[in-house]
C-alpha positions in Angstrom: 111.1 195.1 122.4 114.5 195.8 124.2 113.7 197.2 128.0 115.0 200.6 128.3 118.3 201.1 129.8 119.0 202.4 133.0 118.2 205.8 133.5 119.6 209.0 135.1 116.9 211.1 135.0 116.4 212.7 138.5 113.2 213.8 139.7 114.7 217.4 139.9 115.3 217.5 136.1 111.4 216.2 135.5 110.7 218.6 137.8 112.2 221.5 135.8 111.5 220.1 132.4 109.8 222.8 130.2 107.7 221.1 127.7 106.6 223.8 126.0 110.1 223.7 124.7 108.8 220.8 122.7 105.8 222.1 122.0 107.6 224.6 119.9 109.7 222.6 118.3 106.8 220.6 117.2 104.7 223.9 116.1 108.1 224.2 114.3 108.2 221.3 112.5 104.8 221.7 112.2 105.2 224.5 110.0 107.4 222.5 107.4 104.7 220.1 107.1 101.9 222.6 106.2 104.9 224.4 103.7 105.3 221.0 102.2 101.6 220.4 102.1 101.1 224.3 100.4 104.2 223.0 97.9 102.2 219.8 96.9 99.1 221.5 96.9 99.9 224.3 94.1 101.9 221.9 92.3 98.9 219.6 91.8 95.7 222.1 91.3 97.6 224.6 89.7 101.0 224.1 88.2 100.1 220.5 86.7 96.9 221.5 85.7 98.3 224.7 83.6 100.7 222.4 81.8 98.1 220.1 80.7 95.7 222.6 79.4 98.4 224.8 77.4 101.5 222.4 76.4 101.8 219.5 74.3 104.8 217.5 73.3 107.7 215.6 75.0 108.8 218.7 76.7 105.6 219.2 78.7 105.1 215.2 79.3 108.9 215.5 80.9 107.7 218.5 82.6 104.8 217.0 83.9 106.9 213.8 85.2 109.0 216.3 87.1 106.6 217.8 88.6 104.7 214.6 89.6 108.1 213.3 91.2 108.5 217.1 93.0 104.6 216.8 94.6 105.4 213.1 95.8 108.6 214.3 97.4 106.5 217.3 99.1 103.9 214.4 100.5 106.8 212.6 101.7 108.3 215.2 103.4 104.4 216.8 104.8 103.8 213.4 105.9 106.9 212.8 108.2 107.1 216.3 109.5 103.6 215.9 110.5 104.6 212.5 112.1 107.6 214.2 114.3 105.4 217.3 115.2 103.5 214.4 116.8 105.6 212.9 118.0 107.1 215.9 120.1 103.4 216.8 121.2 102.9 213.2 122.4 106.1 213.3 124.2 105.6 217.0 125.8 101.6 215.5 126.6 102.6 212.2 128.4 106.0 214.3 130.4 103.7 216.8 131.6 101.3 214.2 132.9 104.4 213.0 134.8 105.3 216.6 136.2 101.8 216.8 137.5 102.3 213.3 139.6 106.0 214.3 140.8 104.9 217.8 141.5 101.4 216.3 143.5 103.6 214.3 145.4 106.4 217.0 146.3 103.4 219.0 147.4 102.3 217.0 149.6 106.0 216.8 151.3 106.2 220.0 151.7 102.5 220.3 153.7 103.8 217.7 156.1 107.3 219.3 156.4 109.2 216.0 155.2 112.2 216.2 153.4 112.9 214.6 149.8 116.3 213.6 149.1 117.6 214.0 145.6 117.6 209.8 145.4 113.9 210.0 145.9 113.8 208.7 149.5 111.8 210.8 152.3 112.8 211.8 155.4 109.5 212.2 158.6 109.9 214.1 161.9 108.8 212.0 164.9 105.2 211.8 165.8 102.2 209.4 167.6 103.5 208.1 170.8 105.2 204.5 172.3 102.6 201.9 174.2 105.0 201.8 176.5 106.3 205.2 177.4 103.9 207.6 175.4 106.6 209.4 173.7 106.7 210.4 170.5 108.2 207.7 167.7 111.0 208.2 166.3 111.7 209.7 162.9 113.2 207.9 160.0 113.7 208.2 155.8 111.8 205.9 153.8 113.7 204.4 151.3 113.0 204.1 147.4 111.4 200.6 146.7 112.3 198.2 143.7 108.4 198.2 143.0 107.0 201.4 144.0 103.2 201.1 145.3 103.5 197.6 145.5 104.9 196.7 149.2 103.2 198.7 151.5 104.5 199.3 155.0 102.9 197.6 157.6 101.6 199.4 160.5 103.5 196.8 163.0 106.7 197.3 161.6 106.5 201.2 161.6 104.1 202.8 163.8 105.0 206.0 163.2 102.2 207.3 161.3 104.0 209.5 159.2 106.2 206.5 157.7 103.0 205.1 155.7 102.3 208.7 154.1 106.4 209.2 153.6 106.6 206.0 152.0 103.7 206.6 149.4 105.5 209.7 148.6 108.5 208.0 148.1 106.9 205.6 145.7 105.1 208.3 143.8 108.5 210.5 143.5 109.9 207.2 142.0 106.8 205.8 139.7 107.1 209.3 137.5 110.4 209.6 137.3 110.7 206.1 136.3 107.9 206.4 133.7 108.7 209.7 132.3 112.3 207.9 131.5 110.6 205.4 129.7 108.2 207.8 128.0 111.9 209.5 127.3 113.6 206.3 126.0 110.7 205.4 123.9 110.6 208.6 122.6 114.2 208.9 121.2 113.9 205.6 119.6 110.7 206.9 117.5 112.4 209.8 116.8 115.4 208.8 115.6 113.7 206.1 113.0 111.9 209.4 111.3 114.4 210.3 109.2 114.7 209.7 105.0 117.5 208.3 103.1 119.6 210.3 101.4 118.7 212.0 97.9 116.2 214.1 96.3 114.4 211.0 95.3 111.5 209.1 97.4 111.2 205.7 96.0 108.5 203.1 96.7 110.4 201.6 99.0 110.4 205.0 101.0 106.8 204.7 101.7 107.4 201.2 103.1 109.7 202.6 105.8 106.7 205.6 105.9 104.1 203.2 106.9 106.0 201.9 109.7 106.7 205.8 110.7 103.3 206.0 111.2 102.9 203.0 112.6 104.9 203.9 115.4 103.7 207.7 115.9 99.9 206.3 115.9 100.6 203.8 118.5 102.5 206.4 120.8 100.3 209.0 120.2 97.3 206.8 121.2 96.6 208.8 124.3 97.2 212.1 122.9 95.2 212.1 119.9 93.6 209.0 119.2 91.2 208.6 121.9 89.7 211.5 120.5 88.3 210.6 117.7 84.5 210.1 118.1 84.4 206.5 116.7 81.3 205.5 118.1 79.3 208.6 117.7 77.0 209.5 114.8 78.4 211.2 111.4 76.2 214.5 112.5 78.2 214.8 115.8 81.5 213.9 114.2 80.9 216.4 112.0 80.4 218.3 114.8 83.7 217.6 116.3 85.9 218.0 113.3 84.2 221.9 113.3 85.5 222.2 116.7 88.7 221.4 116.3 91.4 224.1 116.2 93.4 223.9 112.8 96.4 222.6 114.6 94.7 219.9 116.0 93.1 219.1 112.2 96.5 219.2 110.9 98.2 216.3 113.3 94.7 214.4 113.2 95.4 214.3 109.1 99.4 213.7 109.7 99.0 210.9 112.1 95.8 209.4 111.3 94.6 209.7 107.5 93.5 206.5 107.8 90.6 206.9 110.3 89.8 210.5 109.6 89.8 209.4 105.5 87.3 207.0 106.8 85.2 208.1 109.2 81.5 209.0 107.8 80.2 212.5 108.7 83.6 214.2 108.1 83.6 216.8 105.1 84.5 215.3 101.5 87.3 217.8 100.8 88.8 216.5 104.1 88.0 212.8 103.8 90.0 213.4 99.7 92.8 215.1 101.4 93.2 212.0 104.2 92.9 209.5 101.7 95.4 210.5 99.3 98.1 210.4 102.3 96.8 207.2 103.2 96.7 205.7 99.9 100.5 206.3 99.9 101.1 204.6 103.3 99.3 201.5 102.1 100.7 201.3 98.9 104.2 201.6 100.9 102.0 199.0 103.8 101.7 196.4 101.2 105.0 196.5 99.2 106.3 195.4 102.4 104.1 192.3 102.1 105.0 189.2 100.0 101.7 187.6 99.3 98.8 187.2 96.9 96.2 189.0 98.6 99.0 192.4 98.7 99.5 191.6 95.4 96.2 192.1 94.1 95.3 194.7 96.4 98.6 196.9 95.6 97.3 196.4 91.7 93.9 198.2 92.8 95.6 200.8 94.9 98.0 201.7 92.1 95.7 202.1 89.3 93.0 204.0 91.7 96.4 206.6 92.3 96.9 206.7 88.6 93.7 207.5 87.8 93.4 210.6 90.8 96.9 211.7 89.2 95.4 211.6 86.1 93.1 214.9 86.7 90.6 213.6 85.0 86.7 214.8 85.0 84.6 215.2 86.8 87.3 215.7 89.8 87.7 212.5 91.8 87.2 212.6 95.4 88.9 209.8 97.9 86.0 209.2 100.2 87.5 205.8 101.6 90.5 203.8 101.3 91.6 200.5 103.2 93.3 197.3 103.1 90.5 195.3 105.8 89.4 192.1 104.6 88.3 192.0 100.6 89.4 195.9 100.5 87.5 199.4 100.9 87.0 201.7 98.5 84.8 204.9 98.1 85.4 207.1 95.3 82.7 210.2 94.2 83.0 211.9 90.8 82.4 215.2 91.6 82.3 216.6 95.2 79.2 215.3 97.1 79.2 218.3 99.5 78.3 220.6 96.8 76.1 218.8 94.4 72.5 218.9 94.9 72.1 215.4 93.0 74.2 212.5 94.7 74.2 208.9 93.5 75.8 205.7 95.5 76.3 202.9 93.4 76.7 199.5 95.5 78.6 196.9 93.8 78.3 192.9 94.3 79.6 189.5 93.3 83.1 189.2 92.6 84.3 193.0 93.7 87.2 193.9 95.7 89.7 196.1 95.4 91.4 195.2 93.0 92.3 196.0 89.5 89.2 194.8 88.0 87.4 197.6 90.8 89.7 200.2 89.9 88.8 200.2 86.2 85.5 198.9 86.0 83.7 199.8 89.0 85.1 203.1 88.5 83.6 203.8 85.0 80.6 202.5 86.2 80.4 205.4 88.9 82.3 207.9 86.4 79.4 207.6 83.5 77.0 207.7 85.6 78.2 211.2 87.1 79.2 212.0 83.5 75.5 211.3 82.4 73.9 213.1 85.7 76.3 216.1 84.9 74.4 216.0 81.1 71.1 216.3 83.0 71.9 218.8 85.9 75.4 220.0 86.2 75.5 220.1 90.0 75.7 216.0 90.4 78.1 213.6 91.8 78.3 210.0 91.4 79.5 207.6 93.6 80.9 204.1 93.7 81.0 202.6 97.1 82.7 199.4 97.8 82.2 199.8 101.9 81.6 195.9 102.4 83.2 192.4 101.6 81.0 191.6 98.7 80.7 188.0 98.1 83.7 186.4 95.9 83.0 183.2 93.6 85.5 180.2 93.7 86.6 179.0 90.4 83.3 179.7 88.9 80.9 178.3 91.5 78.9 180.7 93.5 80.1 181.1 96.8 77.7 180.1 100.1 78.6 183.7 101.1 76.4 185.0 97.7 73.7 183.1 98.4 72.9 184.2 102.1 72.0 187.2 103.9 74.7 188.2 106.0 77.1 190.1 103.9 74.0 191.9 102.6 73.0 192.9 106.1 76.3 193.9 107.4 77.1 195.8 104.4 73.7 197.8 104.6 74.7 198.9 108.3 77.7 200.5 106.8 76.1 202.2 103.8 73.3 203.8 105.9 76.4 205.0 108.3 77.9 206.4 104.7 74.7 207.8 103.4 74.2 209.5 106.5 77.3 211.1 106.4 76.6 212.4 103.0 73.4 213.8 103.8 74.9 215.1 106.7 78.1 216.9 104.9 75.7 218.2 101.6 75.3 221.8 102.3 72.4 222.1 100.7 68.3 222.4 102.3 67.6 219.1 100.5 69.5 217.1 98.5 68.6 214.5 96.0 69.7 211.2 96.9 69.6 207.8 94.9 71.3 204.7 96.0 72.0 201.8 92.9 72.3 198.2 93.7 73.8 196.3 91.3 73.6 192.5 90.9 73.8 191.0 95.0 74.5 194.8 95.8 71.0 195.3 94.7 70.5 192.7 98.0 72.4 195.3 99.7 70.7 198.4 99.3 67.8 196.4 100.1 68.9 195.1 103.6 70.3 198.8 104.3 66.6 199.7 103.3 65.1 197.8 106.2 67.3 198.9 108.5 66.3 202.0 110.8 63.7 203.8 109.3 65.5 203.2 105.7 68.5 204.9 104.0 69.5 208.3 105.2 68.8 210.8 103.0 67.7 208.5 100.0 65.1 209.6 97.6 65.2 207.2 94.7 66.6 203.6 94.4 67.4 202.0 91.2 68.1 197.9 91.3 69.6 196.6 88.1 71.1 193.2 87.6 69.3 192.2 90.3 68.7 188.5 92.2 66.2 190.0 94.7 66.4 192.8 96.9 64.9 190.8 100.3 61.4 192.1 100.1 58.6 191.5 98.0 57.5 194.5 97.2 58.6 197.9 95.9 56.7 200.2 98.9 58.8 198.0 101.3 62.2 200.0 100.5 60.7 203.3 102.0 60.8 205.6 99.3 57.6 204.8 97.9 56.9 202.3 94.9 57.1 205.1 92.5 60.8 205.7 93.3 62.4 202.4 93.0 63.3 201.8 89.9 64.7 198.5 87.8 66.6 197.2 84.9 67.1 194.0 83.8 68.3 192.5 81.0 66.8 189.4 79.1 70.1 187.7 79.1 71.1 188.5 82.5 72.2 185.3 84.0 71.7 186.7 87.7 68.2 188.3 87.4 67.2 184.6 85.9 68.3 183.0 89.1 65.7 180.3 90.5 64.1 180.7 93.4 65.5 178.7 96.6 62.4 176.2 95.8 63.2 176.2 92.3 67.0 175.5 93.6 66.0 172.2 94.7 64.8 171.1 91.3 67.7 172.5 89.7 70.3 171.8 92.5 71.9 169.1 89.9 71.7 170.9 86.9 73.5 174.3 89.1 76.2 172.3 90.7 77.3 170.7 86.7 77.3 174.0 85.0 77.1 176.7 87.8 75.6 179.9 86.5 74.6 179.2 83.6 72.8 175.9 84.4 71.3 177.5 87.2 70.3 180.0 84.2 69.0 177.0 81.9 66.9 175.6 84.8 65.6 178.6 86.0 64.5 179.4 82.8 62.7 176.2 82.5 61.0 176.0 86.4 60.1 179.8 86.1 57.0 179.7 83.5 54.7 182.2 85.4 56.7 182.3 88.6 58.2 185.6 89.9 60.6 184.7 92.8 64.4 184.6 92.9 66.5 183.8 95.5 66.1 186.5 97.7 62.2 187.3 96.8 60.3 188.6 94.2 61.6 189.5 90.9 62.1 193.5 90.9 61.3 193.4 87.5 57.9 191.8 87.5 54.7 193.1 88.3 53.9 192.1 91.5 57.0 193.8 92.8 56.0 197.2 91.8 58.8 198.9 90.9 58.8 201.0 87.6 60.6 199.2 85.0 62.8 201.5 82.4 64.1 199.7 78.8 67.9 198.2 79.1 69.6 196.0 76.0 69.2 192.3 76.1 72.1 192.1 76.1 74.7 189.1 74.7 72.9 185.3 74.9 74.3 182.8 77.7 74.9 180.5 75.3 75.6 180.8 71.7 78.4 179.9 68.9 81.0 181.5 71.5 80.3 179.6 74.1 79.0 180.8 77.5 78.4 184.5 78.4 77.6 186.4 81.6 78.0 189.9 79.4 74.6 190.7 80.2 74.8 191.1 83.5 77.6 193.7 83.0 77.0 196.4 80.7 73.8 198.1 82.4 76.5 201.8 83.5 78.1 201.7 79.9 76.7 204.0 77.4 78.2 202.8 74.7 77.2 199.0 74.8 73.6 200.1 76.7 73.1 203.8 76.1 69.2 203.3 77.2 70.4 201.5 80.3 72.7 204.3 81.2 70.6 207.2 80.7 68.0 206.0 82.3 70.1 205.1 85.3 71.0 209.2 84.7 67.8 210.6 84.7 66.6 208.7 87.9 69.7 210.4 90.1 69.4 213.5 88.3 66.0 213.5 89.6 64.5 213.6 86.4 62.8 210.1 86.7 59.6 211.9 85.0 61.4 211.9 81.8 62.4 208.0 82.1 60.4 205.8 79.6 58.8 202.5 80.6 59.3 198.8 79.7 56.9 196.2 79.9 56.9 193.4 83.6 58.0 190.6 82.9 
C-alpha cells in the first residue's frame, strides 16, 4: 500500500472536527440503502410474483426480465450505499477516538498551565530547583519528535520536572493528529473507489468490483462493527444480541457483513435469507474475479442455487448459509424453519460440494422431502445442509478422507451448532426435529449424535444409504431406538461396504474395481456378518433401528455395465415413492403410520 502523503491537518482542526457531520451524512445515505432495499423488496414478493400468477406470454416473460434486471440494480445500489454509510460511521468512530486523545492531552496542558503551540510543541514555566544554587530551573518548549512516545527525555538532560510531562504531551498532541490523518487518508481512498460505472445497467462484472467494495469497508470497519459480532458465543445468546440491536445497527451489520451474519447459527431465518442473498451476489462477483477450476465449479453452484431462489418456486426457499471455504457451504430450507412446527436437516456425503451437481440434486432431495412433509402437515420445512467438507472421491477410488472419522466429527460439531440454532430461532413450545444422514452423512449425524448430550433439538433420525453411523446400536444416538429410523436398498453399493476386517480380505479385489469390487467382496465375506466400516449395519437386527421398505433399486452390475443408482434415489418419489414417503412421515412426525421391512 502507498504511505499516505504528508499531511496538513493541524491538531486545531481535529480539535474542532464535528463528526456528527458524518454521522448524518451516513444516516443519509443510509436512507437510500433501506429505499433501495424497500425498491427490491416489493419488486420481488410482490410485483414479480403478480405477474407470474396472472400473465402469460412473451409480454409478461419480457416484463418479468425487466423487472429481474430493475431488483438487481436496486441490490446493487442497497448494497453500496450501505457500504459508504459505513464507511462514514467507521470514519466518524475512529476520528472521534482521536478527539478524545488530543482533547485528554490538551486537558492536561491546561491543568499545568503549559502552553501548546499550533505546531504541536509545549511550552513549561520554570520549576524544581539547581543542586547548586536552589533556584528554580529554567523553562523551555518541548519540541515535536519524529517518533512520538518513543524517545523519552532523560531526567539528566532536563531536570526540570515539568519537561518529562510537556514532552508526553507533545507526543500525544502529535500521535492523534498524525493518526487521525491517516484514518483521513485511508478514508478518502475507500471512499472514492465506491462508486459504479456509468449506465443503468449492473453487469457481472459490477459485482466483481462490489466484492472488493466490501472487501475494503469490512476491513476498515473492523473496529467499529466487526468486533461485535458474538462469534464465539452460543446461537441462544446471539440470538440474543441480534434482538438488542437497534435497527440501524442491523442494517450496516447486513450491508457490511452478510457474509457472517448470513452464517452465523442462532440468528433468525428471515434475517440469515436476507444476508445471504446479498452475499451470494458478492461471491458470485468474488469468484468471477478468479480464473481457476475450483471458482469455476463453485460459480456453476452459486449460479444455479440464485436461479433457482429467483425462480419463486414452492415451498419458498430460504438462504440459511452460503460460502466459498474449502469444498463450499451451503444451507438451503424449503419453507421457513422459524415457523414450522416439523423441521427436517438432511446431511449429505460422498462426493458433495457446492457445486452444480449440489444445486440440483441435493436441492430436490431437501425440496421433496419438504414437498412430502407439507402432504402430511402443512406447517414443515425441509432442509438440506451442506455445513462440512464432505469427503470427495478421486477418479473413482474412494478417498482416505471417506473412510476415516475426521470429517464426520468435525462436521457433527457444526451441525449441532446449526441445529441449535434452529431449535433456538423456532418460535414454537416444541418443535419436531429430525435430522437425515445420507450415505457417509449418515456417519455424520452419528458423530454429531455423540457429541454433547446429542443433537439439539432432534427428535427422530432417519439414516439411509448408510455405511455405518459410528455406534453399534440404535439407543446410542440419544433419541431412543424407536426413533432412528433406516433405509437401505438391496443394491446399494455403500450400505454393502465390508467391514474394515472384511477390508483386508477384499483389499485386492477393492483397489482393481473400487466400489463395486469392494461391493462383490463384501457381498461374498458378509454371509451372516452385520458390520460395515464404521460399525454395525443400521439395517440389521442387532442395530435396532426400525427398518421402513425402500426399492432395490438398479443392480451393480448387469447388461449396462456398472451402477451405483441405488444408492441415489432413496428422496425421489418418483423412482422410490416408498422410500420418500416414508422419509416424510418420519419428519412429519407421523412415524406411527411408517410400515416395516424385514432386518437384514
Amino acid at each position: 500500500m502507498t504511505p499516505p502523503p504528508t499531511s496538513t491537518l493541524t491538531w486545531a482542526q481535529l480539535r474542532d472536527l464535528r463528526c456528527a457531520e458524518l454521522e448524518s451524512a451516513a444516516d443519509g445515505w443510509g436512507k437510500a440503502s433501506n429505499r433501495a432495499d424497500a425498491g427490491r423488496d416489493r419488486i420481488e414478493k410482490q410485483l414479480l410474483n403478480g405477474l407470474r400468477e396472472t400473465q402469460r406470454g412473451a409480454a409478461a416473460d419480457a416484463a418479468v426480465g425487466r423487472l429481474r434486471q430493475l431488483g438487481r440494480n436496486l441490490q446493487y445500489v442497497y448494497t453500496e450505499c450501505g457500504l459508504v454509510r459505513t464507511a462514514l460511521n467507521s470514519l466518524a468512530h475512529e476520528l472521534r477516538a482521536q478527539q478524545r486523545a488530543l482533547r485528554d492531552a490538551l486537558d492536561d496542558a491546561e491543568a499545568l498551565r503549559f502552553t501548546v503551540h499550533a505546531d504541536g510543541s509545549v511550552t513549561y514555566p520554570e520549576a524544581g530547583e539547581g543542586l547548586i544554587d536552589g533556584k528554580p530551573l529554567p523553562g523551555g518548549t518541548a519540541s515535536v519528535t519524529a517518533a512520538p512516545g518513543l524517545l523519552p527525555p532523560s531526567g539528566l538532560v532536563a531536570p526540570n520536572p515539568n519537561a518529562a510531562k510537556a514532552q508526553d504531551i507533545a507526543d500525544r498532541v502529535t500521535k492523534a493528529v498524525r493518526t487521525a490523518a491517516e484514518i483521513d487518508w485511508r478514508f478518502a481512498r475507500i471512499l472514492r473507489d465506491l462508486k459504479a460505472e456509468e449506465g443503468l445497467k449492473v453487469p457481472d462484472r459490477t459485482w466483481t468490483d462490489a466484492a472488493g467494495d466490501a472487501a475494503a469497508v469490512r476491513n476498515a470497519a473492523r473496529g467499529y462493527l466487526k468486533s461485535g459480532i458474538p462469534l464465539d458465543a452460543s446461537p441462544a445468546a446471539r440470538k440474543a444480541w441480534w434482538a438488542g440491536l437497534t435497527d440501524e445497527q442491523r442494517e450496516e451489520y447486513l450491508a457490511v457483513y452478510p457474509d457472517q451474519i448470513g452464517n452465523l447459527d442462532g440468528i433468525p431465518a428471515l434475517v440469515r435469507d436476507t444476508a445471504n442473498r446479498d452475499n451470494l451476489q458478492l461471491l458470485i462477483g468474488k469468484l468471477e474475479g478468479q480464473d481457476d477450476a475450483d471458482a469455476e465449479t463453485k460459480l456453476a453452484g452459486l449460479r444455479e442455487i440464485d436461479r433457482q431462489l429467483k425462480e419463486g418456486r414452492q415451498p419458498p426457499m430460504y438462504l440459511l448459509g452460503i460460502g466459498d471455504e474449502g469444498n463450499g457451504r451451503a444451507i438451503v430450507s424449503y419453507g421457513n424453519p422459524d415457523t414450522a412446527r416439523n423441521v427436517s436437516a438432511y446431511v449429505p456425503g460422498l462426493n458433495t460440494s457446492l457445486d452444480e451437481d449440489f444445486a440440483r440434486n441435493d436441492l430436490k432431495r431437501a425440496r421433496d422431502t419438504a414437498i412430502g412433509m407439507q402432504q402430511h402437515d402443512p406447517s414443515s420445512a425441509g432442509i438440506v445442509w451442506l455445513g462440512y467438507d464432505a469427503p470427495q472421491s478421486v477418479d473413482g477410488f474412494d478417498s482416505l478422507d471417506v473412510m476415516g472419522d475426521e470429517r464426520a466429527e468435525r462436521g457433527g460439531g457444526a451441525f449441532n451448532q446449526f441445529m441449535d440454532g434452529v431449535s433456538v430461532t423456532n418460535e414454537g413450545e416444541d418443535p419436531h426435529m429430525t435430522a437425515i444422514g445420507h450415505s457417509y452423512g449418515s456417519r455424520t449425524v452419528g458423530a454429531a449424535a455423540q457429541q454433547g448430550g446429542g443433537i439439539p433439538g432432534v427428535d427422530d433420525i432417519v439414516l439411509v444409504g448408510s455405511p455405518g453411523v459410528g455406534v453399534d446400536r440404535a439407543e446410542d444416538l440419544g433419541v431412543g431406538k424407536e426413533h432412528v429410523f433406516v433405509g437401505a436398498a438391496e443394491n446399494d453399493v455403500v450400505t454393502k461396504l465390508p467391514s474394515k476386517r472384511q477390508a483386508a480380505f477384499g483389499a485386492a479385489a477393492f483397489a482393481f474395481a473400487g466400489p463395486a469390487g469392494s461391493y462383490l467382496v463384501g457381498d461374498v465375506a458378509d454371509q451372516g456378518d452385520d458390520e460395515l466400516w464404521f460399525g454395525k449395519d443400521p439395517a440389521s437386527e442387532a442395530f435396532g433401528a426400525r427398518r421402513f421398505p425402500v426399492s432395490d433399486g438398479p443392480q451393480v452390475v448387469s447388461g449396462n455395465g456398472l451402477s451405483i443408482d441405488a444408492h441415489s434415489q432413496y428422496f425421489d418419489p418418483d423412482r422410490d415413492a416408498s422410500s420418500a414417503n416414508s422419509i416424510a412421515l418420519v419428519a412429519a412426525g407421523q412415524s406411527n403410520r411408517l410400515k416395516a421391512e424385514e432386518y437384514r
